[in-house]
mmCIF file of C-alpha atoms and ligand atoms in Angstrom:
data_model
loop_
_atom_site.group_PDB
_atom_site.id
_atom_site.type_symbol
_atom_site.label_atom_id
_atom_site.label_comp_id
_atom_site.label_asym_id
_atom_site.label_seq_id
_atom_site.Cartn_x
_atom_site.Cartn_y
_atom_site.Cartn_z
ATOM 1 C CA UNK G 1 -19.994 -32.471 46.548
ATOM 2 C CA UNK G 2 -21.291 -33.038 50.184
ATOM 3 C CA UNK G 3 -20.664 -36.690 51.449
ATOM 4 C CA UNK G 4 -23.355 -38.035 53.374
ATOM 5 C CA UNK G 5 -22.178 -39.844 55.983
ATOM 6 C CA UNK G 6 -24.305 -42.365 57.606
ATOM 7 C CA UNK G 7 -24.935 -41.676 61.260
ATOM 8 C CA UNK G 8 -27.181 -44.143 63.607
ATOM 9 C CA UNK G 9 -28.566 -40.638 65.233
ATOM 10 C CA UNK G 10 -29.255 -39.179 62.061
ATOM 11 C CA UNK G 11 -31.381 -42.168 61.324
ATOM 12 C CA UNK G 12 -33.212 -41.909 64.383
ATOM 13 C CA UNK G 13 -33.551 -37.889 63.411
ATOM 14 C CA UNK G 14 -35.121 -39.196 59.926
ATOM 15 C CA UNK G 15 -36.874 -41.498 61.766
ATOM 16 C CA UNK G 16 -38.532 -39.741 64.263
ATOM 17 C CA UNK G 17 -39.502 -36.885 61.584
ATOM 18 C CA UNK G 18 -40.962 -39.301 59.238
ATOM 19 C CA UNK G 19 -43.478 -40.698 61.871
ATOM 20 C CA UNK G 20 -44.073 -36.735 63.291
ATOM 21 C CA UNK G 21 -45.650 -36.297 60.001
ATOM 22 C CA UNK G 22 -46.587 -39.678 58.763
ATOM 23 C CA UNK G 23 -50.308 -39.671 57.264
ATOM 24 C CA UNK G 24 -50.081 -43.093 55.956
ATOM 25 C CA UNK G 25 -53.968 -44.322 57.495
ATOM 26 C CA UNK G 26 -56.436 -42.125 58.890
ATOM 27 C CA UNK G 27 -55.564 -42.547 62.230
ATOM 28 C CA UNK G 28 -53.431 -38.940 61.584
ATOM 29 C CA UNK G 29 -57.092 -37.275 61.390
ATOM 30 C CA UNK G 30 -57.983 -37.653 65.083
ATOM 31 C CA UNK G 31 -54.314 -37.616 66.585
ATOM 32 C CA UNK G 32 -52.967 -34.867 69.127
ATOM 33 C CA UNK G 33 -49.655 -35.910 69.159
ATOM 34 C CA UNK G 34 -47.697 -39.230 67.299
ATOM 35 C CA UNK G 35 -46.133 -41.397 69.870
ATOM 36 C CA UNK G 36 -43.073 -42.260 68.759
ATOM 37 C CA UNK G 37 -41.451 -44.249 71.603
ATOM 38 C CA UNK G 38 -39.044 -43.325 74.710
ATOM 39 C CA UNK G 39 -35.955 -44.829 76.148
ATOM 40 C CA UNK G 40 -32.656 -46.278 76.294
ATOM 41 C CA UNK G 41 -31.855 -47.211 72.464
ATOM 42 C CA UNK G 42 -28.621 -49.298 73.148
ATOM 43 C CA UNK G 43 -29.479 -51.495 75.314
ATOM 44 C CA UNK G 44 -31.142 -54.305 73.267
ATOM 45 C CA UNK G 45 -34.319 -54.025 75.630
ATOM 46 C CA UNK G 46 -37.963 -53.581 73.990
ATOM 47 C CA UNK G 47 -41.191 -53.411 75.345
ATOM 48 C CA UNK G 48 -43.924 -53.364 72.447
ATOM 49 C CA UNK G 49 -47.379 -52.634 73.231
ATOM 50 C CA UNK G 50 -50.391 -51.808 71.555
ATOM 51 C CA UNK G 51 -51.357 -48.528 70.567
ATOM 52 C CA UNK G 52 -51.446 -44.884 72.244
ATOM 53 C CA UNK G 53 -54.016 -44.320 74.961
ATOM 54 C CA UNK G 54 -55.881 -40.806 75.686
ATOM 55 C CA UNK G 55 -52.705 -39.716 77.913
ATOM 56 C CA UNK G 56 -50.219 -40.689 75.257
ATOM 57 C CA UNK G 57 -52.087 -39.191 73.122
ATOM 58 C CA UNK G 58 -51.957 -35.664 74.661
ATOM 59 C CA UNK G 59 -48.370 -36.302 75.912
ATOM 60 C CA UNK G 60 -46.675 -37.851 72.836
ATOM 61 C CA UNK G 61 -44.892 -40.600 75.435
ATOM 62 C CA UNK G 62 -45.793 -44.092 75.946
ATOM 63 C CA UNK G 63 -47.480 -46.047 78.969
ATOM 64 C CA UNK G 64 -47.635 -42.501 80.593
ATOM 65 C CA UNK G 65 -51.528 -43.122 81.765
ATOM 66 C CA UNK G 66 -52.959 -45.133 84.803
ATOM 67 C CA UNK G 67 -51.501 -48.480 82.539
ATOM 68 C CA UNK G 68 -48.348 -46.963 81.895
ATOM 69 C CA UNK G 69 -47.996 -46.198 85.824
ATOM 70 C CA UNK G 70 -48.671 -49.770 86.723
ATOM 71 C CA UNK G 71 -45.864 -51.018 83.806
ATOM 72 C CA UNK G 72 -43.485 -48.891 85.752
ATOM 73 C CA UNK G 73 -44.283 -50.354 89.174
ATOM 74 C CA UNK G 74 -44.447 -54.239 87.443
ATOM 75 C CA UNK G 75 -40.937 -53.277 86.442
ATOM 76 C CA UNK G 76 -39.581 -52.193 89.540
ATOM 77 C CA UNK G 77 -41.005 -54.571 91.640
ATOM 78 C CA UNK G 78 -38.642 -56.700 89.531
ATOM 79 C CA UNK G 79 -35.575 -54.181 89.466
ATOM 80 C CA UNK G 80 -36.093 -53.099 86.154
ATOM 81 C CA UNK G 81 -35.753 -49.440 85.629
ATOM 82 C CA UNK G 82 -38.204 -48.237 82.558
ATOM 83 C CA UNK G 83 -35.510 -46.117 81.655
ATOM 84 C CA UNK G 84 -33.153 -48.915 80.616
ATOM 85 C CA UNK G 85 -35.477 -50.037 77.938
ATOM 86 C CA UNK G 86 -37.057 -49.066 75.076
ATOM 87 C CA UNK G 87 -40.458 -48.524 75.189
ATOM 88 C CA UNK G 88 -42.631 -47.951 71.904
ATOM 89 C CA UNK G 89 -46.242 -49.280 70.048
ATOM 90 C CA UNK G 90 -47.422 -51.477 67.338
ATOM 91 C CA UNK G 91 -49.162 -48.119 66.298
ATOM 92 C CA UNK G 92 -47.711 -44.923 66.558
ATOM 93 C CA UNK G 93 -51.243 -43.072 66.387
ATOM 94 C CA UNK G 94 -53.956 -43.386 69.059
ATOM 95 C CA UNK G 95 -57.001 -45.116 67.942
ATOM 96 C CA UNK G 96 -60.131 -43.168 68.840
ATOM 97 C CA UNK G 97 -61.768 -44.988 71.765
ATOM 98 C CA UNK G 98 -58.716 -47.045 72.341
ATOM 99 C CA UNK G 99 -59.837 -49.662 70.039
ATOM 100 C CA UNK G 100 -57.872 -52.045 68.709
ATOM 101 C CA UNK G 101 -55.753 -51.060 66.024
ATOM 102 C CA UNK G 102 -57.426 -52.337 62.421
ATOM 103 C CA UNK G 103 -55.025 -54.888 60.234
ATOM 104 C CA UNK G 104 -55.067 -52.137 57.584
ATOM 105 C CA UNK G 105 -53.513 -49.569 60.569
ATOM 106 C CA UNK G 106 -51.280 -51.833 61.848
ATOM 107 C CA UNK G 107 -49.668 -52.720 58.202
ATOM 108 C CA UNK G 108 -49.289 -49.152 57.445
ATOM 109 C CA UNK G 109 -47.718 -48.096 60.774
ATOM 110 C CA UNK G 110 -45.072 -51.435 60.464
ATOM 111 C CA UNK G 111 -42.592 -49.551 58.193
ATOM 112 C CA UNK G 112 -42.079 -47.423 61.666
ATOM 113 C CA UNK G 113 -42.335 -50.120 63.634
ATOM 114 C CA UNK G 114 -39.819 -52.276 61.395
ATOM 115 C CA UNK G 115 -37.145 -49.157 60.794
ATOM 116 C CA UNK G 116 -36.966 -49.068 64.689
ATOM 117 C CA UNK G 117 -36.462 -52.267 65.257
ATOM 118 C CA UNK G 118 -33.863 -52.366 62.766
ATOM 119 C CA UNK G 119 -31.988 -49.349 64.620
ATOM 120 C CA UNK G 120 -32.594 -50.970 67.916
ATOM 121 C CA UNK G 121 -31.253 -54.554 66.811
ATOM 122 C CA UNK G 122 -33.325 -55.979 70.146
ATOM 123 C CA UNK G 123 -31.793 -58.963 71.593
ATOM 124 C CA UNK G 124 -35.010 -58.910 74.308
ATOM 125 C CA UNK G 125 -38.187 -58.301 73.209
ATOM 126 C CA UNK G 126 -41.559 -58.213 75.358
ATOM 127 C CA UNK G 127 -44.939 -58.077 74.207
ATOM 128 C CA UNK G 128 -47.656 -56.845 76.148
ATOM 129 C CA UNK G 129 -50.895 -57.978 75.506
ATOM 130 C CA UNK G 130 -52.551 -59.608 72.412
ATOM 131 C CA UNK G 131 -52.412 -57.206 69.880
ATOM 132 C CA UNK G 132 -48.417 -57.352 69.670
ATOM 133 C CA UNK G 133 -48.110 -60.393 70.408
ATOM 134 C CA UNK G 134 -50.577 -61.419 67.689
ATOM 135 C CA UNK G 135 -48.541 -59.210 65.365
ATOM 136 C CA UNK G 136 -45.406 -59.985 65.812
ATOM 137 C CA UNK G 137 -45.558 -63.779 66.249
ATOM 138 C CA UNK G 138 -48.267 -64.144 63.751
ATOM 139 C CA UNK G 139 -49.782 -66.527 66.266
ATOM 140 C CA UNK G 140 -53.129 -67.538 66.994
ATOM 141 C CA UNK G 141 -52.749 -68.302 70.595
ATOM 142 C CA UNK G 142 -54.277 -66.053 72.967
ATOM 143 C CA UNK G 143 -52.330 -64.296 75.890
ATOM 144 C CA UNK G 144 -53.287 -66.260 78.621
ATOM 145 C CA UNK G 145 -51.645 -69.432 77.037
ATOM 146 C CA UNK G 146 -48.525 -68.312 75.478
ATOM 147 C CA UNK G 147 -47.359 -65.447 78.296
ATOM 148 C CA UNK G 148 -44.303 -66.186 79.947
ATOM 149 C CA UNK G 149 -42.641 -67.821 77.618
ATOM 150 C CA UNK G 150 -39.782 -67.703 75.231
ATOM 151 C CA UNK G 151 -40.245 -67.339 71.785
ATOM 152 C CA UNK G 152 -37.340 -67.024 69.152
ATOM 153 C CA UNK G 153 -37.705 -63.843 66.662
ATOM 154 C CA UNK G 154 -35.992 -62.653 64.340
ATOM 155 C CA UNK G 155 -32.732 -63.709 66.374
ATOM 156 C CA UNK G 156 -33.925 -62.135 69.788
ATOM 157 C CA UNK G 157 -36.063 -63.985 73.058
ATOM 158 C CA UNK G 158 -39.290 -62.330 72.726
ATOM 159 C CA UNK G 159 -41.787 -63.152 75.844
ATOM 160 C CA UNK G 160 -45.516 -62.172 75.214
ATOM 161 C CA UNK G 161 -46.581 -60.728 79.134
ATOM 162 C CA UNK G 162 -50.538 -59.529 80.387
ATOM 163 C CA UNK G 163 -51.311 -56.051 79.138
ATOM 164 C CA UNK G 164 -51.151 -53.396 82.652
ATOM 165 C CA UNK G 165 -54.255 -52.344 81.244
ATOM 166 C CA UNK G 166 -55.414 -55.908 81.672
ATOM 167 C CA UNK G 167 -54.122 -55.873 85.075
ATOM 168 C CA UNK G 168 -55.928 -52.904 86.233
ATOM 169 C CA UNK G 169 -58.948 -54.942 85.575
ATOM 170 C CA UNK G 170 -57.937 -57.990 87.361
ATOM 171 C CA UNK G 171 -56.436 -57.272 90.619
ATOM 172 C CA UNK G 172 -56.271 -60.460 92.498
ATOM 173 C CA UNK G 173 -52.642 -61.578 93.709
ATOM 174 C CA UNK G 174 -53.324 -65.173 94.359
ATOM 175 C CA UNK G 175 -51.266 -67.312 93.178
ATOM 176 C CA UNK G 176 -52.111 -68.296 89.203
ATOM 177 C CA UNK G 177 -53.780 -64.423 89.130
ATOM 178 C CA UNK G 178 -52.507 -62.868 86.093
ATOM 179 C CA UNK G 179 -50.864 -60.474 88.515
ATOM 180 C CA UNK G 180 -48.877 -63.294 90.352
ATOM 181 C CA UNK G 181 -47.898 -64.401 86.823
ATOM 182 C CA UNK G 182 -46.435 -61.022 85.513
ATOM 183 C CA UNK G 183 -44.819 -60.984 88.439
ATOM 184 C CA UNK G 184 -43.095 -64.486 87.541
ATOM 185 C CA UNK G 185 -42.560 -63.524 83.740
ATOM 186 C CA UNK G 186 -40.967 -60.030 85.276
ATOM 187 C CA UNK G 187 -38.324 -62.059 87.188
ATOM 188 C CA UNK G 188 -37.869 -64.070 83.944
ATOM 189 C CA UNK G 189 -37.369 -61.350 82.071
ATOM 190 C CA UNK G 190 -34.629 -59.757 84.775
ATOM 191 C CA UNK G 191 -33.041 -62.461 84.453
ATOM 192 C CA UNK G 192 -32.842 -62.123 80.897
ATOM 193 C CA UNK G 193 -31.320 -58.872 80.615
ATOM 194 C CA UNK G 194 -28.917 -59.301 83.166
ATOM 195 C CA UNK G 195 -27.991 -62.335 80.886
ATOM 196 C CA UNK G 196 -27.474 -60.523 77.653
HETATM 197 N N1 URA A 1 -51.458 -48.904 76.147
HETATM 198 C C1 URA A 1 -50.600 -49.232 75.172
HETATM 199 O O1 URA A 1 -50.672 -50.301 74.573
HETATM 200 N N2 URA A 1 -49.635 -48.361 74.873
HETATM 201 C C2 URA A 1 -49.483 -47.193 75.496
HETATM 202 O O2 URA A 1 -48.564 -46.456 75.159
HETATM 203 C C3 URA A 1 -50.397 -46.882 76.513
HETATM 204 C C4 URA A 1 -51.362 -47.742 76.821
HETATM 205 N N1 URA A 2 -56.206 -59.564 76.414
HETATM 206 C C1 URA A 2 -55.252 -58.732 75.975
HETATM 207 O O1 URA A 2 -55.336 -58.173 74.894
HETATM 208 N N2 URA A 2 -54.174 -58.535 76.733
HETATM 209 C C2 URA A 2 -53.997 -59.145 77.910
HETATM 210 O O2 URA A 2 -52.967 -58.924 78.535
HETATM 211 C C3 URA A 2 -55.008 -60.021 78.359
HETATM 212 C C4 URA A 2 -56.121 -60.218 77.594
#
């Protein structure tokens, strides 16, 4: 008889295959492409965000549009290399119009999200924008209040930061801007890692 022998990459395989061809909500109906997630999966490093955006969409990467550009930019400009983190949704679908993701999506798409995190045992995790944040942290505090700081979850620092798409909308770098603020919460969170 074969022995199966437990592998973290064959879980990731299984993984990945399971959410290629998950048609758990009707999200599946419009999708090009699922958007799994992309990046470095030892490091302990997560960025969640909301949902797939038109470019995702077509792509099957994350933050890969005008938003995604800026995230990689914010990160820099606080010597953080996208590449050393990994970089995934709430929903693994996009939702047409970019709407926000419906409770009903979000709890189908959180056996994904859950069996990730579980494989990725995050000590750092960041929200961006509401929508995770809400999620994860169960929280009715909006963004503007809570960003920035340091939450404990589930055994990791978890920091809720502004959405890039949010950013792209408000482009002001005065001081108390929500640009000069992700800024701030970027050093935090460099500080963070290199603290791990
Ligand atoms: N916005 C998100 O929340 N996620 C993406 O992947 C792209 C844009
Ligand atoms: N609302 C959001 O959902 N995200 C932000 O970053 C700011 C406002």
């Amino acid at each position: 008889m074969n022995k199966e022998i437990y592998s973290v990459s064959s879980a990731w395989a299984e993984l990945e295959e399971r959410v290629r061809n998950c048609r758990a909500c009707k999200l599946c109906e419009t999708r090009t492409n699922t958007v799994f997630g992309q990046g470095n999966r030892d490091n302990q490093v997560v960025l969640i965000g909301e949902g797939p955006g038109e470019d995702e969409d077509l792509q099957g990467l994350p933050f890969v549009g005008r938003a995604g550009q800026l995230l990689t930019q914010i990160l820099e400009a606080g010597k953080i290399s996208r590449e050393d983190l990994f970089i995934m949704n709430i929903v693994k679908c996009r939702p047409p119009e970019n709407r926000v993701p419906t409770t009903e999506e979000m709890v189908k798409c959180n056996q994904h999200l859950d069996s990730q995190l579980a494989l990725l045992r995050p000590k750092i995790v960041v929200c961006l924008g509401n929508t995770p944040m809400k999620w994860l942290l169960q929280t009715t505090e909006g963004i503007t209040k809570i960003r920035g700081k340091w939450f404990d979850w589930r055994g990791a620092k978890l920091m809720p930061m502004f959405h890039p798409s949010y950013l792209l909308r408000n482009q002001s770098r005065a001081e108390g801007s929500p640009k000069h603020q992700t800024w701030l919460d970027v050093q935090e969170l460099k500080k963070a890692i290199e603290n791990i």
